[in-house]
Structure formats: C-alpha cells, structure tokens
XYZ file of N, CA and C in Angstrom:
387
model
N 95.983 122.864 126.639
C 95.729 124.100 125.935
C 95.749 123.828 124.446
N 94.902 124.508 123.748
C 94.881 124.438 122.288
C 94.725 125.835 121.720
N 95.448 126.084 120.667
C 95.285 127.293 119.865
C 94.685 126.843 118.545
N 93.607 127.475 118.124
C 92.897 127.070 116.919
C 92.995 128.178 115.872
N 93.393 127.797 114.661
C 93.358 128.713 113.517
C 92.341 128.170 112.530
N 91.478 129.043 112.064
C 90.452 128.674 111.090
C 90.667 129.537 109.852
N 90.983 128.883 108.738
C 91.189 129.559 107.459
C 89.984 129.273 106.566
N 89.462 130.306 105.932
C 88.348 130.119 104.998
C 88.180 131.394 104.176
N 87.331 131.290 103.163
C 86.965 132.479 102.393
C 86.331 133.513 103.322
N 86.544 134.782 103.014
C 85.970 135.862 103.813
C 84.468 135.675 104.002
N 83.775 135.304 102.950
C 82.314 135.164 103.032
C 81.912 134.034 103.989
N 82.666 132.957 104.005
C 82.361 131.835 104.896
C 82.578 132.250 106.351
N 83.670 132.937 106.608
C 83.940 133.392 107.975
C 82.911 134.413 108.425
N 82.559 135.351 107.552
C 81.549 136.343 107.931
C 80.217 135.687 108.269
N 79.870 134.676 107.526
C 78.578 133.998 107.725
C 78.584 133.081 108.943
N 79.699 132.411 109.230
C 79.707 131.324 110.212
C 80.657 131.517 111.397
N 81.272 132.673 111.542
C 82.333 132.858 112.546
C 81.949 132.318 113.932
N 80.914 132.811 114.533
C 80.566 132.420 115.894
C 80.065 130.977 115.963
N 79.344 130.540 114.956
C 78.850 129.160 114.956
C 80.026 128.192 114.804
N 80.969 128.502 113.919
C 82.177 127.672 113.781
C 82.963 127.629 115.098
N 83.130 128.773 115.714
C 83.845 128.830 116.984
C 83.161 127.945 118.018
N 81.847 128.064 118.125
C 81.112 127.249 119.096
C 81.178 125.764 118.762
N 81.060 125.416 117.489
C 81.095 124.010 117.071
C 82.439 123.379 117.413
N 83.521 124.105 117.150
C 84.860 123.601 117.449
C 85.058 123.506 118.962
N 84.660 124.557 119.666
C 84.849 124.569 121.121
C 84.044 123.457 121.800
N 82.828 123.234 121.357
C 82.025 122.146 121.922
C 82.724 120.800 121.754
N 83.355 120.587 120.609
C 84.088 119.337 120.380
C 85.285 119.219 121.326
N 85.997 120.317 121.562
C 87.128 120.310 122.489
C 86.671 120.005 123.914
N 85.579 120.618 124.323
C 85.050 120.384 125.669
C 84.602 118.936 125.818
N 83.914 118.430 124.806
C 83.375 117.076 124.876
C 84.472 116.010 124.832
N 85.395 116.122 123.904
C 86.358 115.037 123.710
C 87.646 115.201 124.508
N 88.084 116.436 124.716
C 89.325 116.658 125.461
C 89.065 117.095 126.904
N 87.798 117.221 127.258
C 87.386 117.616 128.614
C 87.949 118.988 128.987
N 87.936 119.907 128.009
C 88.411 121.261 128.261
C 87.414 122.035 129.102
N 87.901 122.978 129.897
C 87.001 123.886 130.598
C 86.244 124.748 129.582
N 85.033 125.094 129.907
C 84.191 125.892 129.005
C 84.820 127.233 128.636
N 85.594 127.819 129.539
C 86.110 129.171 129.307
C 87.419 129.220 128.515
N 87.911 128.105 128.022
C 89.182 128.071 127.285
C 88.931 128.217 125.781
N 88.770 129.435 125.323
C 88.591 129.731 123.895
C 89.840 130.437 123.383
N 90.507 129.837 122.415
C 91.665 130.460 121.770
C 91.515 130.227 120.265
N 90.669 131.022 119.609
C 90.372 130.830 118.188
C 90.791 132.063 117.406
N 91.462 131.823 116.282
C 91.839 132.909 115.379
C 91.275 132.588 114.006
N 90.594 133.535 113.436
C 90.021 133.372 112.110
C 90.866 134.122 111.099
N 91.243 133.426 110.048
C 92.016 134.023 108.972
C 91.115 134.032 107.742
N 90.572 135.195 107.453
C 89.649 135.360 106.328
C 90.460 135.650 105.067
N 90.256 134.831 104.051
C 91.028 134.950 102.821
C 90.164 135.473 101.681
N 90.747 136.377 100.901
C 90.089 136.822 99.676
C 90.067 135.645 98.702
N 89.040 135.541 97.875
C 88.959 134.402 96.955
C 90.226 134.177 96.133
N 90.886 135.241 95.722
C 92.102 135.079 94.911
C 93.299 134.577 95.737
N 93.182 134.612 97.071
C 94.250 134.149 97.943
C 94.017 132.754 98.516
N 92.957 132.108 98.061
C 92.615 130.797 98.615
C 92.317 129.844 97.469
N 93.326 129.081 97.110
C 93.198 128.125 96.010
C 93.023 126.743 96.622
N 92.009 126.041 96.177
C 91.707 124.722 96.742
C 91.191 123.811 95.645
N 91.121 122.500 95.905
C 90.722 121.537 94.875
C 89.313 121.796 94.331
N 89.094 121.372 93.105
C 87.808 121.581 92.448
C 86.658 120.821 93.106
N 86.971 119.772 93.880
C 85.899 119.027 94.532
C 85.505 119.624 95.887
N 85.963 120.846 96.185
C 85.551 121.597 97.374
C 84.739 122.802 96.909
N 83.903 123.314 97.807
C 83.109 124.500 97.470
C 83.737 125.735 98.105
N 83.097 126.881 97.911
C 83.627 128.105 98.512
C 83.503 128.088 100.046
N 82.828 127.086 100.601
C 82.749 126.919 102.060
C 83.951 126.152 102.618
N 84.887 125.775 101.756
C 86.071 125.021 102.187
C 86.728 125.725 103.369
N 86.994 124.972 104.424
C 87.508 125.517 105.675
C 88.643 124.633 106.174
N 89.748 125.255 106.553
C 90.892 124.538 107.097
C 91.015 124.906 108.575
N 91.115 123.887 109.413
C 91.239 124.088 110.854
C 92.564 123.490 111.301
N 93.389 124.313 111.938
C 94.663 123.860 112.486
C 94.593 123.969 113.999
N 94.872 122.857 114.675
C 94.821 122.805 116.128
C 96.229 122.574 116.652
N 96.754 123.537 117.403
C 98.039 123.375 118.084
C 97.724 123.075 119.537
N 98.266 121.950 120.054
C 97.970 121.589 121.435
C 99.133 120.840 122.059
N 99.088 120.753 123.391
C 100.096 119.991 124.110
C 100.047 118.545 123.648
N 101.195 117.911 123.545
C 101.229 116.492 123.220
C 100.799 115.685 124.444
N 100.350 114.456 124.184
C 99.999 113.565 125.278
C 98.655 112.875 125.144
N 97.817 113.314 124.195
C 96.518 112.649 124.030
C 96.682 111.347 123.251
N 95.816 110.395 123.563
C 95.819 109.119 122.861
C 95.300 109.302 121.444
N 95.729 108.426 120.543
C 95.296 108.490 119.141
C 93.776 108.435 119.036
N 93.132 107.580 119.797
C 91.665 107.463 119.729
C 90.980 108.745 120.176
N 91.542 109.428 121.150
C 90.976 110.700 121.610
C 91.046 111.735 120.493
N 92.179 111.798 119.802
C 92.328 112.767 118.704
C 91.392 112.421 117.543
N 91.212 111.141 117.267
C 90.276 110.736 116.210
C 88.851 111.134 116.573
N 88.479 110.944 117.850
C 87.131 111.358 118.288
C 86.968 112.864 118.159
N 88.014 113.609 118.500
C 87.959 115.067 118.380
C 87.698 115.467 116.931
N 88.456 114.911 116.013
C 88.294 115.245 114.596
C 86.884 114.905 114.125
N 86.400 113.727 114.457
C 85.053 113.324 114.029
C 83.983 114.207 114.649
N 84.177 114.613 115.906
C 83.196 115.481 116.564
C 83.179 116.864 115.926
N 84.342 117.374 115.537
C 84.384 118.667 114.845
C 83.643 118.572 113.518
N 83.926 117.517 112.734
C 83.188 117.334 111.468
C 81.687 117.339 111.719
N 81.262 116.555 112.687
C 79.835 116.407 112.987
C 79.214 117.728 113.433
N 79.871 118.424 114.354
C 79.343 119.698 114.851
C 79.232 120.741 113.751
N 80.258 120.830 112.910
C 80.236 121.836 111.847
C 79.134 121.534 110.839
N 78.972 120.268 110.508
C 77.906 119.930 109.572
C 76.535 120.235 110.177
N 76.323 119.847 111.427
C 75.024 120.048 112.070
C 74.725 121.525 112.336
N 75.724 122.280 112.736
C 75.486 123.656 113.167
C 75.675 124.695 112.069
N 76.559 124.410 111.110
C 76.855 125.383 110.055
C 76.330 124.951 108.695
N 76.039 123.667 108.561
C 75.623 123.162 107.264
C 76.777 122.993 106.289
N 78.006 122.990 106.797
C 79.189 122.797 105.952
C 79.522 121.311 105.953
N 79.554 120.722 104.774
C 79.823 119.298 104.627
C 81.240 118.954 105.071
N 81.437 117.764 105.671
C 82.797 117.333 105.998
C 83.724 117.309 104.782
N 83.171 117.164 103.589
C 83.972 117.225 102.362
C 84.682 118.575 102.239
N 84.127 119.606 102.869
C 84.660 120.958 102.790
C 85.445 121.379 104.031
N 85.788 120.413 104.883
C 86.521 120.733 106.108
C 87.779 119.878 106.168
N 88.894 120.527 106.466
C 90.161 119.832 106.649
C 90.708 120.210 108.020
N 91.117 119.215 108.788
C 91.574 119.430 110.161
C 92.978 118.837 110.314
N 93.867 119.619 110.901
C 95.209 119.134 111.209
C 95.501 119.434 112.667
N 96.032 118.439 113.374
C 96.446 118.611 114.763
C 97.972 118.650 114.802
N 98.507 119.702 115.429
C 99.941 119.847 115.661
C 100.168 119.722 117.165
N 100.964 118.745 117.571
C 101.230 118.543 118.992
C 102.636 119.007 119.343
N 102.734 119.677 120.476
C 104.004 120.205 120.939
C 104.158 119.874 122.422
N 105.336 119.449 122.852
C 105.552 119.210 124.277
C 105.315 120.496 125.083
N 104.825 120.339 126.297
C 104.513 121.509 127.127
C 105.726 122.404 127.358
N 106.922 121.813 127.430
C 108.100 122.650 127.683
C 108.410 123.595 126.521
N 107.763 123.393 125.385
C 107.956 124.272 124.226
C 106.931 125.396 124.158
N 106.079 125.521 125.165
C 105.072 126.582 125.214
C 105.403 127.553 126.347
N 105.176 128.814 126.101
C 105.246 129.828 127.143
C 103.866 130.441 127.311
N 103.347 130.421 128.536
C 101.978 130.886 128.797
C 101.972 131.706 130.093
N 101.408 132.890 130.035
C 101.263 133.738 131.220
C 102.590 133.916 131.972
N 103.687 134.052 131.231
C 104.990 134.303 131.838
C 105.701 133.076 132.378
N 105.168 131.883 132.059
C 105.789 130.645 132.552
C 105.918 129.646 131.422
N 106.819 128.684 131.619
C 106.832 127.533 130.724
C 105.623 126.682 131.072
N 104.953 126.163 130.065
C 103.719 125.418 130.293
C 103.927 124.158 131.120
N 105.122 123.568 131.077
C 105.353 122.365 131.877
C 105.445 122.673 133.368
N 105.456 123.956 133.738
C 105.478 124.365 135.139
C 104.110 124.856 135.617
N 103.131 124.896 134.717
C 101.794 125.385 135.063
C 100.942 124.308 135.717
N 100.047 124.743 136.577
C 98.996 123.868 137.094
C 97.804 124.026 136.153
N 97.419 122.940 135.496
C 96.308 122.984 134.552
C 95.027 122.509 135.233
N 93.895 123.040 134.792
C 92.618 122.595 135.348
C 91.904 121.625 134.395
N 92.676 120.914 133.598
C 92.169 119.876 132.718
C 93.270 118.846 132.501
N 92.866 117.663 132.022
C 93.796 116.549 131.817
C 94.390 116.598 130.406
N 95.606 116.118 130.288
C 96.258 115.983 128.987
C 96.235 114.519 128.529
N 96.504 113.609 129.428
C 96.631 112.186 129.087
C 95.275 111.497 129.085
N 94.461 111.807 128.067
C 93.161 111.153 127.931
C 93.072 110.475 126.571
C-alpha cells in the first residue's frame, strides 16, 4: 500500500491534477506491481505565498511524498523514482528539475487499514520486489 501526497502551486494542481495522478499511479503499477484500482492520492494546493522554493525551480515545482510499507529493494525504489520523473515529464511536460520525490517506509505493523493491522491483512500484491 502507498499513500501519495502531492504538493504544488494551486495553478499547477488545477492544470495537471488528473494527469499527475495517472502518471504517478502508472509508475506504481509498473514498478511495484500494484493493482490498477489502488489509488490513494492527496493533492495539497498551495497559494504562491505559502510555497517557497529555490530560484532554480519554476512555478511548476512539485513535491511528491510516498508513504509505503517497508520491504522493497533499493533498485525497485530507484526504478520507481525514475519512472515517476519520466511519466511526469512525458505526460505533464514538467521537467524533472521541478519534481522532488521522497519515499517514507513504514513496517506493516505500524499501519491500520480497514479495521485491521496491515501485517494481518491478505494483500493482492507483493512487497518484497
């Protein structure tokens, strides 16, 4: 399971919300072998005065935070990050220079999902890839 937060200027989110969601989800399906129906995306639209970023970024600057179960190999996570960069550039026209991605991993026993601890759930996808 992954929970995705996407932070960006209001104008960037308004323009690219669904395309960004699809680009990120396609990368998760491709690299982590997620089921197609597992979408958990939250968009945090920031007013320009609430989003301060380096001068070498444009107003399309986008921060993506991925919270997921621990257990994936380093190479799998690197492929995921590269696939997200590639998808966003191809589908949204946002340069990788304007995208920052952070993965936060948490053991399954630290998640509660559908009234259960996640380490007790039967998942329909693999974690150790």
